[in-house]
Amino acid sequence: MFGLEKQDSRLLIVVAILTMCAPFILNPFPAESALAQFNAGYPDLMQRFVIFGIFAIGFNILFGLTGYLSFGHAAFLGIGSYSAVWMFKLLSYNVVPALILSVITAGLFAVVIGYISLRRSGIYFSILTLAFAQMSYNMAYSVLTPLTNGETGLQVYSNDPQYLKGDGPDVTHLFGFEMRAASELNIGGWTFDFSIGYYLSALIMLASFYLAIRIFRSPFGLMLRAIKANQTRLNYTGISTRPYTLAAFVISGMYAGLAGGLLACMDPLAGAERMQWTASGEVVLMTILGGVGTLLGPILGAGFIKYAENIFSKINENVLHSWFSFLPDGLESAVVWFFARFVGEGWHMTLGLMFMLIVIFLPGGLIEGGQRIGRLFKGKSASNNPPAE
Amino acid sequence: MGILDIKDVGKRFGGLQALSNVNLSVHENTVHAIIGPNGAGKSTLLNCLIGKLIPDTGSVMFAGESVLGRSAHEINQMGISRVFQTPEIFGDLTVMENMMIPIFAKRDGAFELAAIKSFMSQKDIVEKAEEMLVDMNMADKRHMHAAAMSRGDKRRLEIGMCLSQEPRLLLLDEPTAGMARADTNNTIDLLKQIKAERDITIAIIEHDMHVVFSLADRITVLAQGTPLVEDTPEKIKGHPKVKEAYLGEAH
Ligand SMILES: Nc1ncnc2c1ncn2[C@@H]1O[C@H](COP(=O)(O)OP(=O)(O)OP(=O)(O)O)[C@@H](O)[C@H]1O
Ligand SMILES: [Mg+2]
């Protein structure tokens, strides 16, 4: 199907079904129940799942295939967002030109940053990319304020030209379909939300995923994996590795730009904090958590982190008190104090712990975890049958 | 004039003169062995041929063109392939993928942005790789991770990868080092077969005299960075200088 091998088509179809049905799947608890806080099926969060999924899919093309670990990819995310908002300011709230410009600008920046950073490999490459991202972040607050609007963040004002707006809507839209438009479906106690914004992002993610599969299976992808496996051998095999790594860097930068653009399409505001090193680190974590170099891993990792972030940062001391109210008073406050370090603002601590556990016990990430569980089941069913040999 | 002409090559590492006044010509369609004790500078000499090292003095001409100052991939594209002292293969990739990469490099050149079509759908490349694996007697291992193979198999794969590019000059750095006797004999047979079946020039570094004398047309003895003598295997065997400098040693 679509020029994919059977196995890859199956994977694509499964991912497509899951993303299309996400509003159902992610809302397993009735809206009024106590467990409803663990639901994730509302547009804002689902959009973040798929948008960061795009970011991580692209990052994995660089890091997963070539092994070059960029610590500055959030710069492209931010550049994508700024470009999109500029399109809103200058043309109209239509997302198409915004997304196109996001991808192009991020790609151009990636050519420059990649060209310089890829002169080094290993830790030096990582540090160079980190330095570039921090430079972009600082410049967004200083010399580039005419372009970025500094700390206020770039947004659309009523006196912006919007040359192509005409009588189009005053919110982001796709040829008239507003991103925030949503319909709600109530079945029994359950509520399901379907928003244009989510479905647009999800379709774009599926297209990105499809493209990533094609890249993985192409001669280009093979060369990228060869770079990771043994760059020396590749050089002595007649391959010039630099253009390959640069192409991978630019492609992953464009993916990041697309994700940044989409973020702005969902909420037409761009701030420099999107380019901060923590954001660059986050996509690294997503990819490693999910499974570096696997097709599905980055999407899982992105979903996992964004979901955990949502849950853990929502819990505060009041919630904890209500959970532990059965404990004697002194003990309760001690327990609550302890757990409060890991939730709300402290959620990064939890993220760090989860990351450590996964890297130590599941170096292949969630994908490896899934495979191990799969093997466990297979092993059991195999031992029920008499051995074949 | 040979296909490879090395003139007055010298290379210094800090206080160590690793190579000095190396003059050597390798003639087309011959097997030229370079022997010498440990640390004689044999690997260093090969490194100067493939762009890994740049000699301090002298010139290296391949098929009438200088290789000095060219990068590794350019030198390979000129028609020189090298097998390393410790096998350099793509450990994380399958044997089949390992074999396909050099064929892609030969067909598409140093860079080609072919990111859409699947590499397994490229019939010509797949066929050639399969053929090569059969030649190398490792068709049954095609789905294996290259890193999981025995040293002998890795070496055979590496030789196969180099041969698949149909190089004009094949450089072998101790292809049998660290191999069991059976593997060594297999490798000798393989190299003999290559020599018989293909138009290829081979420069081989080897410690194992059995290998050298059964393969080489000419032998250069290198000692302390300088060629001592160059002659046919028969003459080298009885040469007093060689006995003293090299054959007298443990090997
Ligand atoms: N990159 C380097 N930097 C410094 N010294 C080097 C380097 N490469 C080789 N040498 C030194 O140069 C000398 C020649 O080394 P080379 O590896 O060429 O010897 P060889 O003839 O291949 O020996 P062997 O039979 O052990 O492989 C040795 O003394 C070695 O220590
Ligand atoms: Mg050596």
XYZ file of C-alpha atoms and ligand atoms in Angstrom:
672
model
C 0.000 0.000 0.000
C 1.319 3.458 -0.940
C 4.570 1.764 -1.908
C 5.145 0.374 1.583
C 5.995 -3.177 2.571
C 3.221 -5.155 4.187
C 4.529 -4.716 7.716
C 4.953 -0.975 7.323
C 1.484 -0.567 5.785
C 0.049 -2.401 8.753
C 1.869 -0.087 11.138
C 0.653 2.970 9.251
C -2.936 1.732 9.272
C -2.836 1.001 12.999
C -1.424 4.439 13.756
C -4.022 6.012 11.460
C -6.890 4.233 13.181
C -5.572 5.099 16.629
C -5.139 8.785 15.824
C -8.498 9.047 14.098
C -10.244 7.385 17.051
C -8.154 9.169 19.665
C -11.075 11.280 20.919
C -12.752 8.007 21.962
C -9.706 6.048 23.051
C -8.274 8.818 25.204
C -11.537 9.468 27.020
C -12.187 6.145 28.709
C -13.713 7.654 31.851
C -17.171 9.241 32.147
C -16.986 13.028 32.330
C -18.419 13.273 35.828
C -16.394 10.459 37.415
C -13.449 11.028 39.730
C -11.195 9.401 37.175
C -12.104 11.945 34.508
C -8.947 13.855 35.388
C -7.000 11.024 33.760
C -8.829 11.511 30.467
C -6.709 12.930 27.697
C -9.251 13.188 24.934
C -9.677 16.919 24.809
C -8.526 18.864 21.746
C -5.824 20.940 23.384
C -3.950 17.925 24.748
C -4.530 15.687 21.745
C -3.129 18.407 19.505
C -0.034 18.516 21.640
C 0.333 14.725 21.339
C 0.369 14.741 17.573
C 2.317 17.977 17.142
C 5.094 16.826 19.440
C 4.792 13.491 17.680
C 5.783 15.266 14.448
C 8.646 16.975 16.239
C 9.917 13.649 17.590
C 9.445 11.758 14.302
C 11.625 14.331 12.592
C 14.178 14.362 15.381
C 14.451 10.604 15.114
C 15.403 10.874 11.441
C 18.534 12.672 12.558
C 19.267 11.108 15.941
C 17.764 7.678 15.430
C 19.260 7.036 12.027
C 22.595 8.852 12.019
C 23.289 8.895 15.759
C 23.994 12.652 15.677
C 22.434 13.971 18.877
C 21.230 17.535 18.426
C 20.587 19.460 21.596
C 19.187 22.458 19.800
C 16.200 21.312 17.823
C 13.783 23.472 19.754
C 15.285 26.419 17.880
C 13.556 25.157 14.749
C 10.334 24.673 16.656
C 10.454 28.317 17.728
C 11.433 29.518 14.266
C 8.455 27.624 12.864
C 6.100 29.286 15.319
C 7.421 32.787 14.643
C 7.160 32.256 10.885
C 3.577 31.087 11.182
C 2.538 34.050 13.305
C 4.171 36.412 10.824
C 2.069 34.893 8.091
C -1.020 35.477 10.222
C 0.027 39.076 10.738
C 0.861 39.787 7.118
C -1.545 37.643 5.123
C -4.456 36.148 6.999
C -5.337 33.581 9.598
C -5.295 30.821 6.988
C -2.922 28.132 8.226
C -1.658 26.956 4.831
C 0.770 29.799 4.060
C 1.757 29.804 7.722
C 2.728 26.141 7.679
C 4.548 26.460 4.374
C 6.638 29.360 5.623
C 7.376 27.573 8.918
C 8.830 24.612 7.081
C 10.832 26.769 4.691
C 12.368 29.080 7.295
C 13.188 26.224 9.628
C 14.790 24.438 6.684
C 16.920 27.464 5.804
C 18.091 27.912 9.379
C 18.825 24.194 9.533
C 21.040 24.442 6.459
C 23.166 27.119 8.143
C 23.250 25.631 11.643
C 23.720 22.113 10.300
C 26.467 23.135 7.917
C 28.505 24.559 10.775
C 27.638 22.066 13.516
C 28.210 19.005 11.344
C 31.875 19.891 10.989
C 32.161 18.097 14.306
C 30.646 14.883 15.545
C 29.806 13.349 18.897
C 29.679 15.590 21.929
C 31.096 18.583 20.030
C 28.248 18.431 17.561
C 25.748 18.326 20.428
C 27.358 21.312 22.104
C 27.432 23.320 18.879
C 23.732 22.749 18.290
C 23.001 23.632 21.902
C 24.997 26.831 21.511
C 23.107 27.803 18.376
C 19.762 27.195 20.039
C 20.739 29.254 23.082
C 21.929 32.013 20.768
C 18.583 31.997 18.980
C 16.799 32.070 22.320
C 18.815 35.026 23.556
C 18.555 36.912 20.298
C 14.795 36.495 20.330
C 14.839 38.496 23.559
C 17.398 41.068 22.453
C 18.445 42.153 18.987
C 15.634 40.367 17.228
C 12.785 41.893 19.226
C 11.416 43.692 16.137
C 10.821 40.227 14.700
C 9.925 38.349 17.846
C 8.274 41.004 20.010
C 10.587 40.013 22.865
C 9.116 38.873 26.133
C 5.541 39.674 25.205
C 5.700 37.097 22.472
C 4.677 37.511 18.870
C 0.951 37.790 18.316
C -1.562 39.223 15.905
C -2.880 42.736 16.618
C -5.960 44.347 15.135
C -3.844 46.917 13.290
C -1.748 44.237 11.542
C -2.077 44.439 7.761
C -3.429 40.915 7.053
C -3.477 41.742 3.344
C -5.358 38.630 2.280
C -7.831 38.516 5.119
C -10.848 39.969 3.339
C -13.832 38.978 5.425
C -12.226 35.719 6.587
C -12.499 34.632 10.208
C -10.634 36.297 13.048
C -9.192 33.029 14.278
C -6.865 30.516 12.648
C -8.633 28.510 9.983
C -8.153 26.256 6.988
C -10.021 27.909 4.127
C -12.800 28.891 6.490
C -12.779 25.840 8.775
C -11.835 27.281 12.124
C -9.200 25.369 14.042
C -11.018 25.730 17.328
C -14.349 24.582 15.902
C -15.349 21.393 17.658
C -18.358 19.241 18.026
C -19.198 17.359 21.145
C -20.725 13.930 21.304
C -22.455 12.745 24.455
C -23.052 9.042 24.967
C -24.270 8.001 28.382
C -21.995 9.738 30.856
C -19.186 10.062 28.328
C -18.256 13.180 26.391
C -16.155 13.108 23.251
C -14.710 16.180 21.503
C -13.904 16.356 17.819
C -12.064 19.475 16.766
C -10.889 20.605 13.365
C -7.554 21.597 14.855
C -6.885 18.124 16.170
C -7.876 16.382 12.969
C -5.776 18.705 10.834
C -2.756 18.129 13.093
C -3.404 14.395 13.147
C -3.582 14.172 9.362
C -0.382 16.144 9.051
C 1.239 13.840 11.578
C 0.135 10.793 9.580
C 1.609 12.307 6.437
C 4.850 13.037 8.311
C 4.901 9.521 9.666
C 4.348 8.078 6.216
C 7.188 10.155 4.819
C 9.427 9.035 7.682
C 8.714 5.397 6.863
C 9.640 6.013 3.245
C 12.874 7.683 4.347
C 13.715 4.820 6.727
C 13.356 2.276 3.940
C 15.098 4.276 1.219
C 18.728 4.098 0.100
C 19.119 7.493 1.782
C 17.885 6.011 5.064
C 20.212 3.061 4.628
C 23.156 5.432 4.271
C 22.068 7.308 7.385
C 21.997 4.072 9.359
C 25.397 3.201 7.924
C 26.725 6.502 9.253
C 25.616 5.502 12.727
C 26.995 1.992 12.338
C 30.442 2.866 10.999
C 31.190 6.224 9.477
C 34.809 5.311 8.730
C 33.823 2.328 6.660
C 31.263 4.390 4.807
C 33.865 6.989 3.882
C 36.211 4.307 2.582
C 33.290 2.868 0.643
C 33.109 5.964 -1.508
C 30.324 7.803 0.297
C 30.690 11.420 1.269
C 28.950 11.398 4.631
C 28.641 15.152 5.204
C 25.878 15.803 2.628
C 23.944 12.879 4.072
C 24.116 14.142 7.636
C 23.289 17.647 6.460
C 20.262 16.417 4.539
C 19.093 14.489 7.601
C 19.649 17.558 9.771
C 17.671 19.789 7.414
C 14.822 17.294 7.079
C 14.538 16.959 10.833
C 14.748 20.744 11.159
C 11.859 21.075 8.710
C 9.814 18.584 10.723
C 10.496 20.697 13.811
C 9.504 23.839 11.908
C 6.267 22.181 10.844
C 5.529 21.239 14.441
C 6.271 24.793 15.573
C 4.035 26.171 12.849
C 1.218 23.862 13.903
C 1.578 24.969 17.525
C 1.043 28.523 16.329
C -1.930 27.440 14.216
C -3.609 25.999 17.290
C -2.798 29.062 19.359
C -1.515 32.040 17.336
C 1.191 33.100 19.721
C 4.931 32.529 19.577
C 7.354 33.037 22.433
C 11.057 32.474 22.798
C 10.587 29.984 25.640
C 9.717 27.482 22.930
C 13.392 27.575 21.937
C 14.802 27.086 25.401
C 17.232 24.248 25.999
C 14.680 22.413 28.126
C 12.465 22.159 25.073
C 15.382 20.791 23.063
C 16.070 18.303 25.815
C 12.442 17.260 25.880
C 12.452 15.965 22.314
C 15.609 14.006 23.095
C 13.794 12.426 26.039
C 10.735 11.679 23.923
C 12.795 9.868 21.329
C 14.828 7.887 23.845
C 11.806 7.074 26.009
C 9.892 5.787 23.024
C 12.760 3.965 21.359
C 15.567 5.563 19.346
C 15.710 4.583 15.706
C 12.352 2.823 15.718
C 9.475 4.091 13.620
C 6.802 4.172 16.274
C 8.949 4.961 19.314
C 9.139 8.745 18.969
C 5.349 9.065 18.649
C 4.850 6.913 21.734
C 7.495 8.858 23.614
C 5.934 12.189 22.692
C 2.485 11.019 23.747
C 3.801 9.491 26.939
C 5.687 12.608 28.057
C 2.946 15.044 27.110
C 0.369 12.905 28.890
C 2.487 12.492 31.998
C 3.243 16.215 32.002
C -0.443 16.963 31.847
C -1.358 14.607 34.673
C 1.528 15.295 37.010
C 1.522 19.047 36.647
C -2.216 19.164 37.321
C -1.931 17.499 40.712
C -1.360 19.966 43.551
C -1.155 19.768 47.322
C -4.931 19.956 47.707
C -5.386 16.950 45.513
C -2.700 15.100 47.435
C -4.368 15.984 50.757
C -7.643 14.549 49.526
C -5.843 11.359 48.437
C -4.005 10.837 51.694
C -6.663 12.113 54.097
C -7.031 8.594 55.525
C -3.565 8.862 57.080
C -2.985 10.279 60.606
C -2.414 14.038 60.459
C 1.342 14.242 61.037
C 2.058 11.430 58.674
C -0.310 12.860 56.109
C 1.473 16.188 55.883
C 4.826 14.407 55.627
C 3.573 12.152 52.835
C 1.929 15.050 51.049
C 5.076 17.132 51.365
C 7.091 14.287 49.870
C 4.825 13.661 46.903
C 4.355 17.365 46.271
C 8.022 17.462 45.188
C 7.093 15.266 42.220
C 3.921 16.933 41.005
C 2.867 20.352 39.831
C 5.990 22.444 39.266
C 8.051 19.486 40.403
C 6.894 17.259 37.599
C 10.283 17.485 35.907
C 11.663 15.506 38.815
C 9.232 12.724 37.977
C 10.197 12.980 34.330
C 13.852 12.681 35.282
C 13.168 9.617 37.409
C 11.115 7.931 34.707
C 13.819 8.699 32.206
C 16.497 7.193 34.430
C 14.470 4.060 35.035
C 13.811 3.570 31.342
C 17.377 4.187 30.242
C 18.684 1.754 32.869
C 16.113 -1.019 32.582
C 14.736 -0.548 29.070
C 17.480 0.998 26.959
C 15.373 0.382 23.864
C 12.565 2.491 25.307
C 8.850 1.751 25.367
C 9.135 -0.153 22.092
C 11.558 -2.580 23.702
C 9.175 -2.884 26.650
C 6.365 -3.769 24.266
C 8.550 -6.284 22.473
C 9.536 -7.924 25.758
C 5.922 -8.255 26.787
C 5.098 -9.602 23.323
C 7.860 -12.181 23.619
C 6.621 -13.169 27.072
C 3.238 -14.037 25.607
C 4.756 -15.744 22.600
C 7.105 -17.685 24.839
C 4.166 -18.931 26.872
C 2.102 -20.018 23.903
C 5.166 -21.692 22.414
C 5.872 -23.693 25.542
C 2.283 -24.951 25.488
C 2.915 -26.507 22.122
C 5.343 -29.370 21.707
C 8.654 -28.036 20.341
C 8.928 -28.222 16.582
C 12.432 -29.645 16.407
C 55.113 2.592 -14.305
C 52.599 0.612 -12.331
C 48.965 1.255 -11.640
C 50.142 2.499 -8.247
C 53.361 4.462 -7.968
C 54.718 5.464 -4.599
C 57.679 7.850 -4.767
C 59.915 8.987 -1.916
C 57.129 8.816 0.611
C 58.032 9.788 4.166
C 55.872 10.084 7.245
C 56.821 11.179 10.720
C 54.853 10.773 13.954
C 56.427 13.143 16.437
C 59.911 11.735 17.025
C 59.235 8.544 15.104
C 60.145 8.305 11.436
C 57.468 5.743 10.507
C 58.205 5.846 6.778
C 61.195 7.179 4.877
C 62.106 7.069 1.183
C 59.483 4.548 0.259
C 59.560 3.837 -3.471
C 57.263 1.153 -4.694
C 55.326 0.330 -7.844
C 52.449 -2.069 -8.017
C 51.777 -3.398 -11.503
C 48.381 -3.976 -12.977
C 46.827 -7.406 -12.409
C 49.477 -8.588 -10.007
C 49.439 -9.443 -6.331
C 52.046 -7.418 -4.520
C 52.781 -8.380 -0.950
C 54.317 -6.058 1.599
C 55.877 -7.843 4.516
C 57.897 -6.709 7.480
C 58.114 -6.965 11.243
C 55.635 -5.355 13.623
C 55.856 -1.606 13.544
C 57.671 -1.603 10.197
C 55.194 0.943 8.854
C 53.078 -1.294 6.656
C 49.682 -0.046 7.846
C 50.982 3.506 7.847
C 51.916 3.087 4.194
C 48.413 1.878 3.325
C 46.945 4.779 5.290
C 48.914 7.133 3.067
C 47.344 5.554 -0.001
C 43.717 5.923 0.964
C 43.607 9.433 2.359
C 43.673 8.438 6.013
C 47.118 9.960 6.430
C 48.914 12.527 4.323
C 52.608 11.780 3.879
C 55.071 14.529 4.758
C 57.061 14.009 1.567
C 56.775 12.224 -1.721
C 53.968 11.427 -4.102
C 51.402 8.693 -4.571
C 49.991 8.242 -8.065
C 47.137 5.932 -8.902
C 46.404 5.304 -12.581
C 48.251 8.489 -13.434
C 46.501 10.714 -10.911
C 47.727 11.866 -7.544
C 45.722 10.627 -4.569
C 47.322 13.030 -2.108
C 44.993 15.675 -0.737
C 41.924 13.783 -1.822
C 39.382 12.654 0.714
C 38.709 9.020 1.494
C 35.539 8.754 -0.544
C 37.132 10.351 -3.600
C 39.991 7.888 -3.484
C 37.526 5.029 -3.257
C 35.600 6.404 -6.208
C 38.878 6.379 -8.176
C 38.873 2.610 -7.778
C 40.756 1.776 -4.559
C 39.077 -0.351 -1.887
C 40.645 -1.318 1.389
C 40.230 -4.155 3.837
C 41.383 -3.082 7.297
C 43.546 -4.846 9.840
C 40.522 -5.158 12.134
C 37.385 -5.688 10.046
C 35.492 -2.459 9.430
C 31.901 -3.357 8.655
C 28.487 -1.959 9.554
C 27.940 -3.980 12.717
C 24.394 -2.804 13.405
C 23.171 -3.616 9.919
C 22.353 -6.969 8.413
C 24.823 -8.800 6.213
C 22.650 -8.087 3.184
C 22.528 -4.362 3.960
C 26.282 -4.348 4.449
C 26.708 -5.809 1.024
C 24.292 -3.397 -0.637
C 25.941 -0.201 0.563
C 29.154 -0.436 -1.467
C 27.105 -1.367 -4.524
C 24.988 1.732 -4.046
C 28.150 3.788 -3.648
C 29.489 2.385 -6.892
C 26.255 2.994 -8.800
C 25.118 6.341 -7.379
C 28.400 7.997 -6.449
C 29.364 9.835 -3.299
C 25.967 11.391 -2.617
C 22.486 10.796 -3.908
C 19.303 11.990 -2.258
C 17.142 8.953 -2.956
C 14.754 9.192 -0.051
C 11.487 7.847 -1.401
C 11.914 4.513 -3.151
C 12.645 1.539 -0.936
C 16.212 0.249 -1.177
C 15.031 -3.350 -1.268
C 13.028 -2.548 -4.399
C 16.189 -1.748 -6.387
C 16.451 -4.995 -8.275
C 19.903 -4.474 -9.784
C 21.464 -3.732 -6.402
C 19.703 -6.586 -4.607
C 20.691 -9.072 -7.297
C 24.305 -8.017 -7.280
C 24.450 -8.186 -3.482
C 22.894 -11.644 -3.441
C 25.347 -12.829 -6.053
C 28.230 -11.457 -4.033
C 26.971 -13.163 -0.871
C 26.796 -16.455 -2.717
C 30.352 -15.905 -3.984
C 31.458 -15.199 -0.443
C 29.680 -18.325 0.737
C 27.521 -16.440 3.208
C 24.122 -16.297 1.538
C 22.576 -18.154 4.482
C 23.699 -15.359 6.822
C 22.095 -12.505 4.916
C 19.596 -11.592 7.648
C 22.145 -11.791 10.432
C 23.467 -8.737 12.236
C 26.958 -8.305 10.903
C 28.314 -7.713 14.406
C 27.110 -11.130 15.530
C 29.312 -13.032 13.070
C 32.655 -14.693 13.711
C 35.816 -12.794 12.952
C 36.460 -14.909 9.885
C 32.982 -14.197 8.519
C 33.349 -10.490 9.197
C 36.583 -10.487 7.265
C 34.999 -12.370 4.380
C 32.109 -9.949 4.358
C 34.511 -7.018 4.295
C 36.431 -8.526 1.403
C 33.151 -9.166 -0.395
C 32.040 -5.593 0.193
C 35.274 -4.295 -1.318
C 35.086 -6.687 -4.263
C 31.482 -5.803 -5.005
C 32.728 -2.390 -6.065
C 34.963 -4.004 -8.665
C 37.921 -1.895 -7.588
C 40.970 -1.627 -9.782
C 43.158 -1.882 -6.706
C 42.321 -3.871 -3.612
C 44.345 -3.183 -0.470
C 44.362 -5.908 2.156
C 45.842 -5.274 5.600
C 46.572 -8.627 7.224
C 43.390 -10.318 6.040
C 44.144 -13.484 8.006
C 45.282 -11.893 11.274
C 43.632 -13.484 14.276
C 41.984 -16.167 12.185
C 41.891 -19.865 12.919
C 43.846 -22.058 10.510
C 40.708 -23.230 8.707
C 39.516 -19.655 8.220
C 42.964 -18.668 6.983
C 42.922 -21.421 4.393
C 39.452 -20.395 3.286
C 40.635 -16.835 2.913
C 43.649 -17.919 0.856
C 41.379 -19.925 -1.417
C 39.045 -16.976 -1.736
C 41.867 -14.612 -2.645
C 43.299 -17.096 -5.144
C 39.915 -17.418 -6.720
C 39.541 -13.642 -6.884
C 42.928 -13.354 -8.516
C 42.078 -16.010 -11.082
C 38.624 -14.756 -11.936
C 38.923 -11.001 -11.911
C 40.996 -8.269 -13.448
C 42.232 -6.897 -10.220
C 45.402 -5.622 -8.680
C 45.984 -6.535 -5.076
C 48.385 -5.096 -2.544
C 48.455 -7.263 0.534
C 50.132 -6.872 3.904
C 50.596 -10.167 5.625
C 52.539 -11.773 8.437
C 51.660 -15.306 7.516
C 54.397 -16.475 5.135
C 52.259 -19.340 3.968
C 49.698 -16.843 2.723
C 52.290 -14.564 1.171
C 54.173 -17.233 -0.729
C 51.046 -18.854 -2.066
C 49.554 -15.614 -3.381
C 52.124 -12.990 -4.222
C 53.685 -12.256 -7.585
C 56.077 -9.786 -6.029
C 57.111 -9.072 -2.478
C 58.466 -5.931 -0.886
C 60.105 -6.245 2.493
C 59.687 -3.204 4.683
C 61.856 -2.696 7.741
C 61.851 0.367 9.979
C 59.895 2.359 7.452
C 62.073 1.703 4.385
C 61.847 -0.963 1.682
C 64.694 -3.413 2.133
C 64.306 -5.490 -1.022
C 61.707 -6.130 -3.647
C 61.628 -9.352 -5.638
C 59.721 -12.495 -6.575
C 58.687 -14.885 -3.780
C 61.346 -17.433 -4.777
C 64.163 -14.893 -4.542
C 62.822 -13.389 -1.328
C 62.737 -16.754 0.399
C 66.491 -17.157 0.095
C 67.496 -13.533 0.508
C 69.990 -13.137 3.367
C 68.947 -9.583 4.255
C 65.345 -10.691 4.555
C 66.197 -13.643 6.715
C 68.076 -11.353 8.994
C 65.494 -8.589 9.175
C 62.330 -10.541 9.112
C 62.197 -14.280 8.709
C 64.621 -14.680 11.578
C 61.953 -13.333 13.852
C 59.355 -15.334 15.701
C 57.004 -15.384 12.738
N 48.652 7.587 14.213
C 49.871 7.316 14.729
N 50.430 8.167 15.608
C 51.657 7.900 16.118
N 52.371 6.818 15.824
C 51.857 5.919 14.956
C 50.576 6.119 14.377
N 50.309 5.078 13.565
C 51.365 4.272 13.645
N 52.313 4.772 14.485
C 53.600 4.166 14.744
O 54.271 4.016 13.523
C 54.962 2.771 13.480
C 54.484 1.964 12.308
O 53.160 1.512 12.580
P 52.321 0.616 11.601
O 50.993 0.422 12.193
O 52.388 1.191 10.247
O 53.136 -0.748 11.635
P 52.783 -2.118 10.940
O 53.920 -2.423 10.066
O 51.448 -2.060 10.331
O 52.791 -3.096 12.181
P 51.843 -4.325 12.527
O 52.450 -5.485 11.853
O 51.934 -4.409 13.997
O 50.475 -4.007 12.042
C 54.699 2.088 14.822
O 55.799 2.339 15.651
C 53.477 2.779 15.338
O 53.491 2.822 16.748
Mg 49.577 -2.920 10.656
